[in-house]
Coordinates of C-alpha atoms in Angstrom, one line a residue:
M1 CA 0.0 0.0 0.0
L2 CA 1.2 3.5 -0.9
P3 CA 2.4 5.5 2.2
Q4 CA -0.1 8.0 3.6
L5 CA -0.1 10.8 1.0
V6 CA 0.1 13.6 3.6
R7 CA 1.7 12.9 6.9
R8 CA 2.7 15.6 9.4
R9 CA 4.1 15.8 12.9
A10 CA 1.6 17.1 15.5
T11 CA 1.5 20.8 15.4
R12 CA -0.7 23.6 16.4
A13 CA -2.6 22.9 13.1
A14 CA -3.9 19.5 14.1
A15 CA -7.2 20.4 12.6
L16 CA -5.6 21.2 9.3
L17 CA -3.8 17.9 9.4
A18 CA -7.1 16.0 9.9
A19 CA -8.5 17.8 6.9
A20 CA -5.4 17.0 4.8
A21 CA -6.2 13.4 5.2
L22 CA -7.7 13.7 1.7
L23 CA -4.4 12.5 0.5
T24 CA -4.4 9.4 2.6
G25 CA -3.5 6.3 0.5
C26 CA -6.2 3.8 -0.2
G27 CA -5.7 0.1 -0.8
S28 CA -4.8 -1.1 -4.3
G29 CA -7.6 -2.5 -6.4
S30 CA -8.3 -3.6 -10.0
G31 CA -11.1 -4.3 -12.3
S32 CA -11.7 -7.4 -14.3
N33 CA -8.7 -8.8 -16.0
G34 CA -10.7 -9.1 -19.2
G35 CA -9.9 -11.2 -22.2
Q36 CA -7.1 -10.8 -24.6
A37 CA -9.3 -8.9 -27.0
A38 CA -8.3 -7.3 -30.2
P39 CA -6.7 -3.8 -29.8
I40 CA -9.1 -1.0 -29.0
T41 CA -9.2 1.5 -31.8
G42 CA -10.4 5.1 -32.1
L43 CA -9.2 6.0 -28.5
K44 CA -8.6 9.7 -27.7
I45 CA -6.9 10.8 -24.5
M46 CA -7.3 14.4 -23.3
A47 CA -4.6 16.0 -21.2
P48 CA -6.4 19.0 -19.6
A49 CA -3.3 21.2 -19.4
A50 CA -0.5 22.6 -21.5
P51 CA 2.1 20.3 -23.1
G52 CA 5.0 19.3 -20.8
G53 CA 3.1 18.9 -17.5
G54 CA 2.1 15.9 -15.5
Y55 CA -1.2 15.3 -17.2
D56 CA 0.5 15.5 -20.6
Q57 CA 3.3 13.2 -19.5
T58 CA 0.8 10.7 -18.1
S59 CA -1.4 10.8 -21.2
R60 CA 1.5 10.3 -23.6
A61 CA 3.0 7.5 -21.5
M62 CA -0.4 5.7 -21.6
Q63 CA -0.5 6.3 -25.4
K64 CA 2.9 4.7 -25.9
D65 CA 2.4 1.7 -23.6
L66 CA -1.1 1.0 -24.8
Q67 CA 0.2 0.9 -28.4
D68 CA 3.4 -0.9 -27.6
T69 CA 1.5 -3.7 -25.8
K70 CA -1.1 -3.8 -28.6
I71 CA -3.8 -3.2 -26.1
A72 CA -4.9 -0.3 -28.3
S73 CA -3.9 1.1 -31.6
G74 CA -4.0 4.6 -33.2
V75 CA -4.3 6.3 -29.8
Q76 CA -4.5 10.1 -30.1
V77 CA -3.5 12.6 -27.3
F78 CA -4.5 16.2 -27.3
N79 CA -4.3 19.1 -24.9
V80 CA -7.0 21.5 -23.5
E81 CA -5.4 24.2 -21.4
G82 CA -6.7 26.5 -18.8
A83 CA -8.6 27.0 -15.5
S84 CA -6.8 24.3 -13.5
G85 CA -8.0 21.6 -15.9
T86 CA -11.7 22.6 -15.7
N87 CA -11.8 23.7 -19.3
G88 CA -11.0 20.2 -20.2
L89 CA -13.4 18.9 -17.7
K90 CA -16.2 20.9 -19.3
Q91 CA -15.3 19.5 -22.7
L92 CA -15.5 16.0 -21.4
A93 CA -18.7 16.6 -19.4
D94 CA -20.4 18.0 -22.6
S95 CA -19.0 15.2 -24.9
K96 CA -21.0 12.3 -26.4
D97 CA -17.8 10.6 -27.5
D98 CA -17.6 7.1 -26.1
N99 CA -14.0 6.8 -27.1
L100 CA -12.8 9.9 -25.2
L101 CA -10.8 9.6 -21.9
M102 CA -9.4 12.4 -19.8
T103 CA -6.4 12.3 -17.5
M104 CA -7.1 14.0 -14.2
G105 CA -6.0 14.1 -10.6
L106 CA -5.6 16.1 -7.4
I107 CA -4.9 19.3 -9.3
M108 CA -8.3 19.2 -10.9
V109 CA -10.0 18.2 -7.6
G110 CA -8.7 21.4 -6.1
G111 CA -9.2 23.5 -9.2
I112 CA -12.9 22.7 -9.3
Q113 CA -13.1 24.2 -5.8
T114 CA -11.2 27.4 -6.5
T115 CA -12.4 28.2 -10.0
G116 CA -16.1 27.7 -9.2
S117 CA -16.4 25.4 -12.2
E118 CA -20.0 24.7 -13.3
K119 CA -18.9 21.1 -14.1
T120 CA -17.6 18.8 -11.4
L121 CA -16.3 15.2 -11.4
K122 CA -19.9 14.1 -10.8
D123 CA -20.3 15.1 -14.5
T124 CA -17.9 12.3 -15.6
T125 CA -17.5 8.5 -15.3
P126 CA -14.6 7.5 -13.1
I127 CA -12.5 4.7 -14.6
A128 CA -9.3 4.3 -12.7
R129 CA -6.6 5.8 -10.5
L130 CA -3.2 5.2 -11.9
L131 CA -0.3 6.7 -10.1
A132 CA 1.1 9.1 -7.5
E133 CA 4.4 11.1 -7.4
S134 CA 6.5 13.3 -5.2
E135 CA 6.8 17.1 -5.8
V136 CA 10.1 19.0 -6.0
L137 CA 10.8 22.6 -4.9
V138 CA 13.3 24.3 -7.3
V139 CA 14.9 27.7 -7.8
P140 CA 16.8 29.0 -10.9
A141 CA 20.4 27.9 -11.0
E142 CA 21.5 31.6 -10.5
S143 CA 19.4 32.0 -7.4
P144 CA 21.2 33.0 -4.2
W145 CA 19.4 30.2 -2.4
T146 CA 21.5 27.1 -2.3
T147 CA 19.6 25.3 0.5
L148 CA 16.1 24.8 1.7
E149 CA 16.9 26.5 5.0
G150 CA 18.1 29.6 3.2
F151 CA 15.0 29.8 1.0
L152 CA 12.7 29.3 3.9
E153 CA 14.4 32.1 6.0
S154 CA 14.0 34.6 3.1
W155 CA 10.4 33.4 2.4
R156 CA 9.4 34.0 6.0
Q157 CA 10.6 37.6 5.8
D158 CA 8.7 38.5 2.7
P159 CA 6.2 35.9 1.4
K160 CA 4.2 38.3 -0.7
N161 CA 7.3 39.3 -2.7
T162 CA 8.4 35.7 -3.2
P163 CA 6.4 34.5 -6.2
I164 CA 6.3 30.7 -6.5
A165 CA 5.1 29.0 -9.6
G166 CA 3.1 25.7 -9.8
G167 CA 0.2 24.1 -11.6
G168 CA -3.4 25.1 -11.6
A169 CA -5.1 27.2 -8.9
G170 CA -6.1 25.1 -5.9
G171 CA -4.2 22.1 -7.2
S172 CA -1.6 19.9 -5.5
E173 CA 1.2 22.4 -5.6
Q174 CA -0.8 25.2 -4.0
I175 CA -2.1 22.8 -1.4
L176 CA 1.4 21.6 -0.7
L177 CA 2.8 25.1 -0.5
G178 CA 0.1 26.1 2.0
L179 CA 1.0 23.1 4.1
I180 CA 4.7 23.9 4.0
A181 CA 3.9 27.6 4.9
D182 CA 1.8 26.5 7.9
Q183 CA 4.5 24.1 9.0
V184 CA 7.3 26.8 9.0
G185 CA 5.3 29.6 10.5
I186 CA 4.1 31.5 7.4
D187 CA 0.4 32.6 7.1
P188 CA -0.8 30.6 4.1
G189 CA -2.9 33.6 3.1
Q190 CA 0.2 35.6 2.5
I191 CA 1.6 33.2 -0.1
N192 CA 2.3 34.6 -3.6
Y193 CA 1.3 31.5 -5.7
V194 CA 1.5 31.9 -9.5
A195 CA -0.9 29.3 -11.0
N196 CA -0.2 27.8 -14.5
S197 CA -1.8 25.5 -16.9
G198 CA 0.5 22.6 -16.3
G199 CA 4.1 22.1 -15.2
G200 CA 5.5 23.1 -18.6
K201 CA 4.2 26.7 -18.1
A202 CA 5.4 26.8 -14.5
L203 CA 8.9 25.6 -15.8
E204 CA 9.0 28.5 -18.2
K205 CA 8.3 31.1 -15.5
V206 CA 11.0 29.6 -13.2
L207 CA 13.6 29.5 -16.0
S208 CA 12.8 33.1 -17.1
G209 CA 13.2 34.5 -13.6
E210 CA 9.6 35.6 -13.6
V211 CA 9.2 33.8 -10.3
K212 CA 11.6 33.1 -7.5
A213 CA 10.9 29.4 -7.2
G214 CA 8.8 26.5 -8.6
L215 CA 7.0 23.5 -7.3
N216 CA 5.9 20.5 -9.5
G217 CA 6.3 16.8 -10.1
V218 CA 9.9 15.5 -10.1
S219 CA 9.5 14.1 -13.6
E220 CA 8.4 17.5 -14.9
F221 CA 11.5 19.4 -13.6
K222 CA 14.2 16.6 -13.8
E223 CA 15.5 17.4 -17.3
Q224 CA 16.3 21.1 -16.4
I225 CA 17.7 20.1 -13.0
D226 CA 20.1 17.6 -14.7
A227 CA 21.0 20.3 -17.2
G228 CA 22.1 22.6 -14.4
K229 CA 19.4 25.2 -15.2
L230 CA 17.4 24.6 -12.0
R231 CA 18.5 23.8 -8.4
A232 CA 16.4 21.4 -6.5
L233 CA 16.0 22.2 -2.8
A234 CA 13.7 19.4 -1.5
V235 CA 11.4 16.6 -2.6
S236 CA 8.1 16.1 -0.8
G237 CA 7.8 12.3 -0.5
D238 CA 8.6 10.1 2.5
N239 CA 11.8 9.0 0.7
R240 CA 14.3 10.6 -1.7
S241 CA 13.4 10.4 -5.4
K242 CA 15.1 7.7 -7.4
L243 CA 15.4 10.3 -10.2
L244 CA 17.0 12.8 -7.8
P245 CA 18.8 10.7 -5.2
E246 CA 21.0 13.6 -4.0
V247 CA 18.1 15.8 -3.1
K248 CA 16.9 15.6 0.5
T249 CA 13.3 15.3 1.5
L250 CA 11.4 18.0 3.4
K251 CA 11.4 15.8 6.5
E252 CA 15.2 15.3 6.3
Q253 CA 15.5 19.1 6.4
G254 CA 13.3 19.7 9.4
V255 CA 9.9 20.3 7.7
G256 CA 7.6 17.7 9.2
L257 CA 5.6 17.0 6.1
S258 CA 5.4 14.4 3.3
F259 CA 3.1 14.7 0.3
Y260 CA 2.2 13.0 -3.0
N261 CA 0.1 14.0 -6.0
W262 CA -2.1 11.4 -7.8
R263 CA -3.6 11.0 -11.3
G264 CA -6.5 9.0 -12.7
V265 CA -8.6 8.6 -15.8
H266 CA -12.3 9.5 -16.4
A267 CA -14.7 9.2 -19.3
R268 CA -17.8 11.1 -20.4
P269 CA -20.9 11.1 -18.2
G270 CA -23.6 8.5 -19.0
L271 CA -21.1 6.0 -20.4
S272 CA -22.6 2.5 -20.8
D273 CA -21.7 -0.2 -18.3
S274 CA -20.1 -2.2 -21.2
D275 CA -17.9 0.7 -22.3
K276 CA -16.9 1.4 -18.7
Q277 CA -15.9 -2.2 -18.3
K278 CA -14.0 -2.1 -21.6
F279 CA -11.9 0.8 -20.3
T280 CA -11.5 -0.7 -16.9
D281 CA -10.2 -3.9 -18.5
M282 CA -8.0 -1.9 -20.8
L283 CA -6.3 0.0 -18.0
T284 CA -6.1 -3.1 -15.8
R285 CA -4.2 -4.8 -18.7
L286 CA -2.0 -1.7 -19.0
H287 CA -1.3 -1.7 -15.3
D288 CA -0.3 -5.3 -15.3
S289 CA 2.1 -5.0 -18.3
E290 CA 5.8 -4.9 -18.0
A291 CA 5.9 -1.8 -20.2
W292 CA 3.8 0.2 -17.7
K293 CA 5.9 -1.1 -14.7
K294 CA 9.0 0.2 -16.5
T295 CA 7.2 3.6 -17.2
L296 CA 6.5 3.9 -13.5
V297 CA 10.1 3.2 -12.6
D298 CA 11.5 5.5 -15.3
N299 CA 9.4 8.5 -14.1
D300 CA 9.6 7.7 -10.4
W301 CA 5.9 7.3 -10.2
E302 CA 4.3 5.2 -7.5
D303 CA 1.9 2.4 -8.5
Y304 CA -1.5 3.6 -7.1
F305 CA -4.0 1.6 -9.1
L306 CA -7.7 1.5 -8.1
T307 CA -10.9 0.9 -10.1
G308 CA -14.6 0.3 -9.7
A309 CA -16.7 1.5 -6.7
E310 CA -13.6 1.9 -4.5
Y311 CA -12.2 4.5 -6.9
S312 CA -15.5 6.3 -7.2
S313 CA -15.7 6.5 -3.4
F314 CA -12.1 7.7 -3.3
V315 CA -12.9 10.6 -5.7
D316 CA -16.0 11.6 -3.7
S317 CA -14.0 11.7 -0.5
E318 CA -11.2 13.7 -2.1
N319 CA -13.6 16.2 -3.4
E320 CA -15.2 16.8 0.0
R321 CA -12.0 16.9 2.0
A322 CA -10.3 19.1 -0.6
R323 CA -12.9 21.8 0.1
K324 CA -12.1 21.6 3.8
V325 CA -8.3 21.8 3.3
L326 CA -8.6 24.7 0.8
T327 CA -10.9 26.6 3.1
D328 CA -8.5 26.1 6.1
I329 CA -5.6 27.5 4.2
G330 CA -7.6 30.4 2.8
L331 CA -8.0 29.4 -0.8
V332 CA -11.7 28.8 -0.7
K333 CA -14.1 31.0 1.1

């Protein structure tokens, strides 16, 4: 079982910790194994954010592995940017296309709360939860901050003038940043968070110097860290990232917090039971494949697979608890 997705030492914010249990890991599950059917054709996967971010990476990894394993053929991936993924959510909710899937996750759960989206995840058909990953805090290579301690000291002094880029408003990065702030004595309401449509856009802002720091998935920032253009200060998981083994965790550096993001797959509302089972079987076969297992390792993604009624219940609980967390840290009124 995946470690608890948010774990904190007891602090004055015990109530916030209880609310943050939205990220608590659930047991693994799977749907029917299905038969070795002919490859599924005509499949389209929407990444509801800009190219280069976590939704995009997950969608294209699914595309490659579904095709390489001959589970599906001719899979198309396209991007719909904006509004913390809720522009893509609206497109899916209004769709009648039985062959359309959308990658989603914690960022969208929070984004629905903060954007006031007219569409919610109740307007979709949940199929499966796929993976979870650690986040990484970075600064530009030329930044004066060479350690997490130095960054936090400066951030405490002037949080409003320390812009930090991440994904969509109300998403995993903004939640994590609020939790870090609370842990180190900063009022979460004073944070200067710069929301973006995906990790690719956040990366651009960090590299250009438009912001002082960035927060996103390890796999999204790794290339520029390896190239020496970004300096990684900390990762958010319980353990160091296999992709960035030299970078210490938040907990190793005195911040009593661990945190993971997660991603799943949804289809249009009103999908027939047979089509829902078809996609559940498809993703179960993908999950069980050696190709997908390698993809998880290569991207330092945690296996976090869940389908069926258990996954639907997980999404419902995430939605309700997200509202509590975002309210407690001042992001939702």
